[in-house]
Structures are given as C-alpha cells and as structure tokens.
PDB file of C-alpha atoms in Angstrom:
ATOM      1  CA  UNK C   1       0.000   0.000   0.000  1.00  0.00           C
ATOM      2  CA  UNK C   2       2.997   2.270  -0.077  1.00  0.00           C
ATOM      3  CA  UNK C   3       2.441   3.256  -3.130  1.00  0.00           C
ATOM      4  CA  UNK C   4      -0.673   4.866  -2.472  1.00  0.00           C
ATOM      5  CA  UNK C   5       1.338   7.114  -0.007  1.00  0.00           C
ATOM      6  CA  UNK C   6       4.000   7.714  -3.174  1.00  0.00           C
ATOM      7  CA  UNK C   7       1.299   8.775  -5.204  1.00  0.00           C
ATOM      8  CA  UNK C   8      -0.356  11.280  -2.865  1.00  0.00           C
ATOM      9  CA  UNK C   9       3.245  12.636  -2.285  1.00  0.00           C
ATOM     10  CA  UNK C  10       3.938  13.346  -6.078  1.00  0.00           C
ATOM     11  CA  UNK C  11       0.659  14.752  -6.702  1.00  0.00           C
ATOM     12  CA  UNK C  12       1.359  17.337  -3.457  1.00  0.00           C
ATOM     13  CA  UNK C  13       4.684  17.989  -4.873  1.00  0.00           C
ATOM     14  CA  UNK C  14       3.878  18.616  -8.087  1.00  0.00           C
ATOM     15  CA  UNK C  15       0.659  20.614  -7.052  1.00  0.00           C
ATOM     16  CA  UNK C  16      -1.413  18.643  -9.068  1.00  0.00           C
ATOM     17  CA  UNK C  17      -5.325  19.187  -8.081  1.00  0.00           C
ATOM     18  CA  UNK C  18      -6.805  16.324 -10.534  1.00  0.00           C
ATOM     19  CA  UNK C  19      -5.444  13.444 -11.959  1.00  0.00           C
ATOM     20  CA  UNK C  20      -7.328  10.878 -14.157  1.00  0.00           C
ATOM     21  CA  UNK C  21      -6.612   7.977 -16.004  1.00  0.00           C
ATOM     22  CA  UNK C  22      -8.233   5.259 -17.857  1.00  0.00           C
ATOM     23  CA  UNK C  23     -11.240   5.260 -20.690  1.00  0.00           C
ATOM     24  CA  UNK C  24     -12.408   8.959 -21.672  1.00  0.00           C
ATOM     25  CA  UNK C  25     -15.732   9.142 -23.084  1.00  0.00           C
ATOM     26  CA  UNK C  26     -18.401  12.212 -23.321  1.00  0.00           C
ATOM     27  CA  UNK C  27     -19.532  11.351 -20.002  1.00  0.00           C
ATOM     28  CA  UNK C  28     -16.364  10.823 -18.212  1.00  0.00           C
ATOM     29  CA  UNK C  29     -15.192  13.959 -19.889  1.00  0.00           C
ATOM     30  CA  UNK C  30     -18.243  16.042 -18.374  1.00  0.00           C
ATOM     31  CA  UNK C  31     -17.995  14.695 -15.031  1.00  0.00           C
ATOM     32  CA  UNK C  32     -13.999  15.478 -15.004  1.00  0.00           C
ATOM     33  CA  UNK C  33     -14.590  19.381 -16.161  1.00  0.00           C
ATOM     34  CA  UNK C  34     -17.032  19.487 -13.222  1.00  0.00           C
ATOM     35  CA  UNK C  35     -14.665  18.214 -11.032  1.00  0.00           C
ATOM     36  CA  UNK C  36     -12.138  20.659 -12.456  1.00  0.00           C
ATOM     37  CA  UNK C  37     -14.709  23.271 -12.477  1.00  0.00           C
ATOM     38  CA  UNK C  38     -15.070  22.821  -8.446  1.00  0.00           C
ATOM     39  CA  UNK C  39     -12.013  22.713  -7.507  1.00  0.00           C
ATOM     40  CA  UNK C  40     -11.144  26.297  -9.252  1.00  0.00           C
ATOM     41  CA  UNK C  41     -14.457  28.072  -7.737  1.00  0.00           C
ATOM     42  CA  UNK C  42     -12.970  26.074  -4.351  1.00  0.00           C
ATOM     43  CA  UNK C  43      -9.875  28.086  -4.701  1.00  0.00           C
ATOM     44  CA  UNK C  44     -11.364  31.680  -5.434  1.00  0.00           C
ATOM     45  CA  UNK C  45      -9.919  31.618  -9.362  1.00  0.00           C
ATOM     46  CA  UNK C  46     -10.773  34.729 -11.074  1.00  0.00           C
ATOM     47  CA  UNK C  47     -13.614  34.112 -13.842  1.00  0.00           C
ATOM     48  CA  UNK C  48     -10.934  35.290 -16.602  1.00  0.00           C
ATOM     49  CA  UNK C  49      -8.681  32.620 -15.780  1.00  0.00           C
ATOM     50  CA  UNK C  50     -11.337  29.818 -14.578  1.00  0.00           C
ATOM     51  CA  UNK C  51     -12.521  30.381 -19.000  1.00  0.00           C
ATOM     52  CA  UNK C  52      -9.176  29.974 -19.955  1.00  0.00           C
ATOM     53  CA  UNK C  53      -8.407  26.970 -18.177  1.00  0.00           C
ATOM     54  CA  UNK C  54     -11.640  25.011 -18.688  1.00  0.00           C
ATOM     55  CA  UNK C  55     -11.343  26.006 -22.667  1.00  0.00           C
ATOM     56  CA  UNK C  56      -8.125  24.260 -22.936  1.00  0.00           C
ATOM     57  CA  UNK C  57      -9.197  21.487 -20.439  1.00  0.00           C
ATOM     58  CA  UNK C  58     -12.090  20.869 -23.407  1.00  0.00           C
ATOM     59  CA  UNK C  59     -10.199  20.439 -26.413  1.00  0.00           C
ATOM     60  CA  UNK C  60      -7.510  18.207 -24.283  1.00  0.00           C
ATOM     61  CA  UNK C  61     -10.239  15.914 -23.465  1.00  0.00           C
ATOM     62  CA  UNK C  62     -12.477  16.254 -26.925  1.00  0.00           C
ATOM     63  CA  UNK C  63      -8.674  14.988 -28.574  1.00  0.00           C
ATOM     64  CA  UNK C  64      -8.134  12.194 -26.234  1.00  0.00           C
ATOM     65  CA  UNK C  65     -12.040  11.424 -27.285  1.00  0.00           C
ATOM     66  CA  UNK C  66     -11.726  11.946 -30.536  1.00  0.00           C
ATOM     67  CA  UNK C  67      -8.189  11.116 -31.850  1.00  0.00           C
ATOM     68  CA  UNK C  68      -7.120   8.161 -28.764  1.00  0.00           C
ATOM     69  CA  UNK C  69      -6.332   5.094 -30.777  1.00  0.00           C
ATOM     70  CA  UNK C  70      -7.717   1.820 -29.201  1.00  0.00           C
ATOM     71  CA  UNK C  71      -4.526   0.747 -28.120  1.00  0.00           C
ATOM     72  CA  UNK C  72      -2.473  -0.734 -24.706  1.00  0.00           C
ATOM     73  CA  UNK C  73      -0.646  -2.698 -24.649  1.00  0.00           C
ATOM     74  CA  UNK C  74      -0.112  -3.098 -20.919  1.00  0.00           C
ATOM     75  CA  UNK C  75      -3.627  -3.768 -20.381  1.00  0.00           C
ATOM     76  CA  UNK C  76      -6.852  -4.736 -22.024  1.00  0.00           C
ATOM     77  CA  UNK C  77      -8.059  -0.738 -21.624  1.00  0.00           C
ATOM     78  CA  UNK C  78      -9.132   0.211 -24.521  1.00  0.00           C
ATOM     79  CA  UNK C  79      -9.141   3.911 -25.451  1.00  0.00           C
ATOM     80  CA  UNK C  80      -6.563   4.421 -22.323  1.00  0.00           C
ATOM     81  CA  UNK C  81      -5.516   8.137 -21.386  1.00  0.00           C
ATOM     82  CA  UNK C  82      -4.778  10.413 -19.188  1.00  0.00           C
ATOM     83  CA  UNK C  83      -5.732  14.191 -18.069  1.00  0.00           C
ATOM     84  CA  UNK C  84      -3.947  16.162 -15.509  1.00  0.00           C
ATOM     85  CA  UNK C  85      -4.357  19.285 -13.910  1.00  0.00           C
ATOM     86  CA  UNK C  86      -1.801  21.390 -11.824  1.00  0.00           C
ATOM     87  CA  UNK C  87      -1.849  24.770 -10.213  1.00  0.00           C
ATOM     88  CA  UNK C  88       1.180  26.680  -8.646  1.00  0.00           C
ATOM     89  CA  UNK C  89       1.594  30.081  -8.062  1.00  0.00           C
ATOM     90  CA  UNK C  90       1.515  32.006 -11.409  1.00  0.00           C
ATOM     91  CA  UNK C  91      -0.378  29.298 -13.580  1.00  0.00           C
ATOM     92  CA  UNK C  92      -2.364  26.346 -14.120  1.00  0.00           C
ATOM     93  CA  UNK C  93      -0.671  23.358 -16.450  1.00  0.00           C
ATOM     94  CA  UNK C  94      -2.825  21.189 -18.528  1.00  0.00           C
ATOM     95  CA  UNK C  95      -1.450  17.526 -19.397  1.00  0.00           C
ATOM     96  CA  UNK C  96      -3.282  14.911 -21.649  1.00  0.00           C
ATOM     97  CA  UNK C  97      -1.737  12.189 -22.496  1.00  0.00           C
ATOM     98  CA  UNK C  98      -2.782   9.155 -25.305  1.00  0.00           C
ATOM     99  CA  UNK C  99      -1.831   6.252 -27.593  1.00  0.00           C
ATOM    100  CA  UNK C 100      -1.208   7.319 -31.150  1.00  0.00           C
ATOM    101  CA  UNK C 101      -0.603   5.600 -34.111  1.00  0.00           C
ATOM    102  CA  UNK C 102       3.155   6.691 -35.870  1.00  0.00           C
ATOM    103  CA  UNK C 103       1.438   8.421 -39.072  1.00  0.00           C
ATOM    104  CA  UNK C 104      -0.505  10.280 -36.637  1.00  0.00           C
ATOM    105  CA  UNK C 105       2.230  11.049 -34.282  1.00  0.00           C
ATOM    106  CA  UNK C 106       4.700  12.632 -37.278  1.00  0.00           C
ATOM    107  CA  UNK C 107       1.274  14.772 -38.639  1.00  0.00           C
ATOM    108  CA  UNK C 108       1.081  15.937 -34.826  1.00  0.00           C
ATOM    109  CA  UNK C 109       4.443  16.987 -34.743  1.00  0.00           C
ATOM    110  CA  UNK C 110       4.322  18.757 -38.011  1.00  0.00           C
ATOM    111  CA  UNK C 111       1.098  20.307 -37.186  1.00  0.00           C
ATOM    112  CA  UNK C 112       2.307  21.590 -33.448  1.00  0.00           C
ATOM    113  CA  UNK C 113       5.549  22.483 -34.661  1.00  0.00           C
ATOM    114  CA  UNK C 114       3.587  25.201 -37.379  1.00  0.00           C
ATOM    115  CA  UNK C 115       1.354  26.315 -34.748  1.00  0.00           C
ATOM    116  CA  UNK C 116       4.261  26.747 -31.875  1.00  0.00           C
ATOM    117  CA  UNK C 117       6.044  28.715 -34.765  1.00  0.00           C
ATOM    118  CA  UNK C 118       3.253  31.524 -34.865  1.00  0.00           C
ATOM    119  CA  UNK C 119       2.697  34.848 -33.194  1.00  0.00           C
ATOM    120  CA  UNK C 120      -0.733  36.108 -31.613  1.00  0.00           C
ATOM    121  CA  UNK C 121      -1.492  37.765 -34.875  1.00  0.00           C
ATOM    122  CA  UNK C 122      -0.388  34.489 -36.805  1.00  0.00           C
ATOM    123  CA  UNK C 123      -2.374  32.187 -34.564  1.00  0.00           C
ATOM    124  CA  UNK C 124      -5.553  34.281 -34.980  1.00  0.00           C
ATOM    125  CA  UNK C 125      -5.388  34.327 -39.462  1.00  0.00           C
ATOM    126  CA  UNK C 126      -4.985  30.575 -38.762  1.00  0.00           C
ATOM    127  CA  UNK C 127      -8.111  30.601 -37.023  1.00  0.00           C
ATOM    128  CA  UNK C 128      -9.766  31.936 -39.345  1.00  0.00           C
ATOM    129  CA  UNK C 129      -8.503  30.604 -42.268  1.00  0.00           C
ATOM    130  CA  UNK C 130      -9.507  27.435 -40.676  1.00  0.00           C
ATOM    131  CA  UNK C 131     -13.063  28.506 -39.645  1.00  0.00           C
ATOM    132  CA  UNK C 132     -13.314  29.284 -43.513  1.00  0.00           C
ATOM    133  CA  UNK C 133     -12.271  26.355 -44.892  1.00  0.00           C
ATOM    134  CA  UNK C 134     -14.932  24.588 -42.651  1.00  0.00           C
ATOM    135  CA  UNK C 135     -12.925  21.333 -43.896  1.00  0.00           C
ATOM    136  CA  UNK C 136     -13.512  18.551 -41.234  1.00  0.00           C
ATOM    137  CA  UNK C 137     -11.135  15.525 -40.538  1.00  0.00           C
ATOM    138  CA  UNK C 138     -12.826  12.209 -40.906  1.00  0.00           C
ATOM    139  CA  UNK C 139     -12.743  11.999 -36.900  1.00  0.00           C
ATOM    140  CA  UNK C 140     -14.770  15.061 -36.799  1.00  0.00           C
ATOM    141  CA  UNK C 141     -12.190  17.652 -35.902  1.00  0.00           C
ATOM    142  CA  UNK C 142     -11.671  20.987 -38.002  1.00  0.00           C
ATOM    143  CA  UNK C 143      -7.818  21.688 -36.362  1.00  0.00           C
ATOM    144  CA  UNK C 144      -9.099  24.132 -34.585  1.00  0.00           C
ATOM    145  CA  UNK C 145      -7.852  22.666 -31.084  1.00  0.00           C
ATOM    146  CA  UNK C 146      -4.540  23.094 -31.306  1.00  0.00           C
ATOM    147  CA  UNK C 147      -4.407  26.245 -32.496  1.00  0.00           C
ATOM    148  CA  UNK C 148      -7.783  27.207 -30.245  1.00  0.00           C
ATOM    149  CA  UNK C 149      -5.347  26.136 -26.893  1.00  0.00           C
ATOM    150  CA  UNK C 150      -2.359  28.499 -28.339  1.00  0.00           C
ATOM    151  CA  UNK C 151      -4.219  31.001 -28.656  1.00  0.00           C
ATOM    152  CA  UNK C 152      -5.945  31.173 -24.826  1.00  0.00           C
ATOM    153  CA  UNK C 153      -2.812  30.144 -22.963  1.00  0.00           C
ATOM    154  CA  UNK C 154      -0.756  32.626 -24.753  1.00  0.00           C
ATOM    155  CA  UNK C 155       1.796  29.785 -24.748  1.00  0.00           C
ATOM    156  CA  UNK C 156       3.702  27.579 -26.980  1.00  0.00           C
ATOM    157  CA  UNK C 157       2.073  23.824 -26.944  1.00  0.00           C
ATOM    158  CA  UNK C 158       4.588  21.572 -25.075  1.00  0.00           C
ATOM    159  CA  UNK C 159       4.368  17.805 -26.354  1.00  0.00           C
ATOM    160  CA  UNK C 160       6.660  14.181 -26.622  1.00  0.00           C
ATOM    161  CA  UNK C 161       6.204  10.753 -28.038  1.00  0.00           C
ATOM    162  CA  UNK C 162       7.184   8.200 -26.134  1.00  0.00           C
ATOM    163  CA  UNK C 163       7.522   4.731 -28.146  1.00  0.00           C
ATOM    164  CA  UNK C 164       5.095   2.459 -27.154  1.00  0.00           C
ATOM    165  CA  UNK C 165       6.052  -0.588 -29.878  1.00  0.00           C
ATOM    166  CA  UNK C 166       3.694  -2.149 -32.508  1.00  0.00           C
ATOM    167  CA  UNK C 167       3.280   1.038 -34.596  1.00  0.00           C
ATOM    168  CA  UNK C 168       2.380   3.121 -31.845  1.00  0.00           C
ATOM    169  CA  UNK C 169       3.422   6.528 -29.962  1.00  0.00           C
ATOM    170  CA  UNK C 170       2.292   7.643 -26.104  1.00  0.00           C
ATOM    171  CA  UNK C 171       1.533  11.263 -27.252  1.00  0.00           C
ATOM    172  CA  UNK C 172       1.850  13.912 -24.530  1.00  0.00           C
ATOM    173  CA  UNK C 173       0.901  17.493 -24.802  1.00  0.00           C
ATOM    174  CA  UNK C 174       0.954  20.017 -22.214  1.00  0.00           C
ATOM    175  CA  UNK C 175      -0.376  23.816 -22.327  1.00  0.00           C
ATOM    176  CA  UNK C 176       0.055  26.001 -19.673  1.00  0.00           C
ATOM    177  CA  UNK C 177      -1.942  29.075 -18.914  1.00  0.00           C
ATOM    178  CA  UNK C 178      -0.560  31.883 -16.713  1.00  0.00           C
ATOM    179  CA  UNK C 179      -2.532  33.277 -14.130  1.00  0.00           C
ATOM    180  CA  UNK C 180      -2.183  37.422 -14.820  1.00  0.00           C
TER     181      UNK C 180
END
C-alpha cells in the first residue's frame, strides 16, 4: 500500500489538483470538467482565468475522445488516457496524455511544430482561415484545437512521443496558462 502514499506525495509535490486515467468518453469527460470546475471556484480563481483553463481542459479531453487510438498494450483498456491538472503560483498546467498511431504522431508533430512557430497575430489568421475552410477531418475535428489552446494560454504547446512498440506513440501534450 505504499504506493498509495507515493502517489499522494507526487501529486502534493507537483501541485497537481486532478489526476485521471483510464477510458475517456463524453460522459467521463463532463464529469472530469465538473470536477475541475469545483475545484477552481474552491480556490477563489478569477472568472478570466477559470474560461481559460476550462477552454483548454475541453479540447484536451475532446482529442483524447476523438483522436485516442484503441490501443495498450499493458492492459486490455481500450481507449486508455490520461488528463492532468496542476496549479502553482503564477499558472495552471494542462497535461493529456494518449496512444497514437506513428502516421498520426509525425502529422502531430508537423502540425504543433507550425502552430508553436506563430505569433498572436499568426495564430488568430490561422483561425480563421480554418473557420473558412470549414474542412472537417474524418474523426470530426476541423484543427481548430490546437491552435484554439495556443491562442488562450498565450503559450507555446509543449508535447513528446514516447515509443510504445507495434506502430504506436504515447503522445503527450501540455499547455500552460498563466494566471495574470
């Protein structure tokens, strides 16, 4: 049971104020922005930052949803992820993190790198270039999310691959939104 103990000290250290892993679906995903939700209006968080923070939280967990491949293989989970939260002093850091296939890791990377390469003013005429297009992926995305979580956390998109074996990548993307 020591590990229990472990785990509370890590998430205390690292001021982490949700953790959860395992299947995400459109229900999970609800109940975990309420949870999220609570805990900020528990803290006092301003409303500014509280919109911020939940807008990024949504298209984290609507791309696990959406783009999670169906793959473990340290388990029989199926669609297995994971969504953090952490608050320190000056900001809140959002963490997903998924299986990916390789083609889809390398067309992440490309499309992260392009977006982390862009200003304000570049990230908004990709917006909207995108919002004209009104092209959508065959998993129901436009590519708005990325560039959507840029452009609220004023921040460049952190992210890795870990390998994972048979084909597959453990994407992990991080955005973190600064609280002035």
């Amino acid at each position: 049971m020591k590990y229990i103990y472990d785990l509370h000290k890590t998430m205390l250290s690292r001021n982490l104020i949700l953790v959860y892993e395992g299947e995400f679906t459109q229900e999970i995903t609800k109940s975990v922005l309420a949870m999220a939700e609570r805990n900020m209006d528990s803290m006092g968080e301003e409303s500014s930052i509280k919109r911020k923070v939940f807008n990024v939280m949504v298209e984290c967990l609507q791309n696990i949803v959406k783009h999670s491949d169906d793959f473990n293989p340290l388990s029989a989970k199926r669609n297995a992820a994971i969504f953090i939260i952490g608050k320190e002093d000056d900001r809140y850091v959002v963490t997903s993190g998924n299986p990916v296939d390789t083609e889809a890791a390398d067309a992440l990377k490309k499309r992260i790198d392009e977006i982390n390469e862009l200003d304000k003013d570049g990230l908004k005429a990709m917006y909207k270039d995108i919002i004209k297009s009104n092209s959508l992926s065959n998993k129901g995305g436009a590519g708005l999310g990325f560039v959507d979580m840029a452009r609220k956390s004023g921040q460049k998109l952190e992210y890795d691959f870990e390998d994972m074996g048979e084909g597959f990548k453990f994407f992990s993307l991080t955005t973190t939104i600064l609280r002035f």
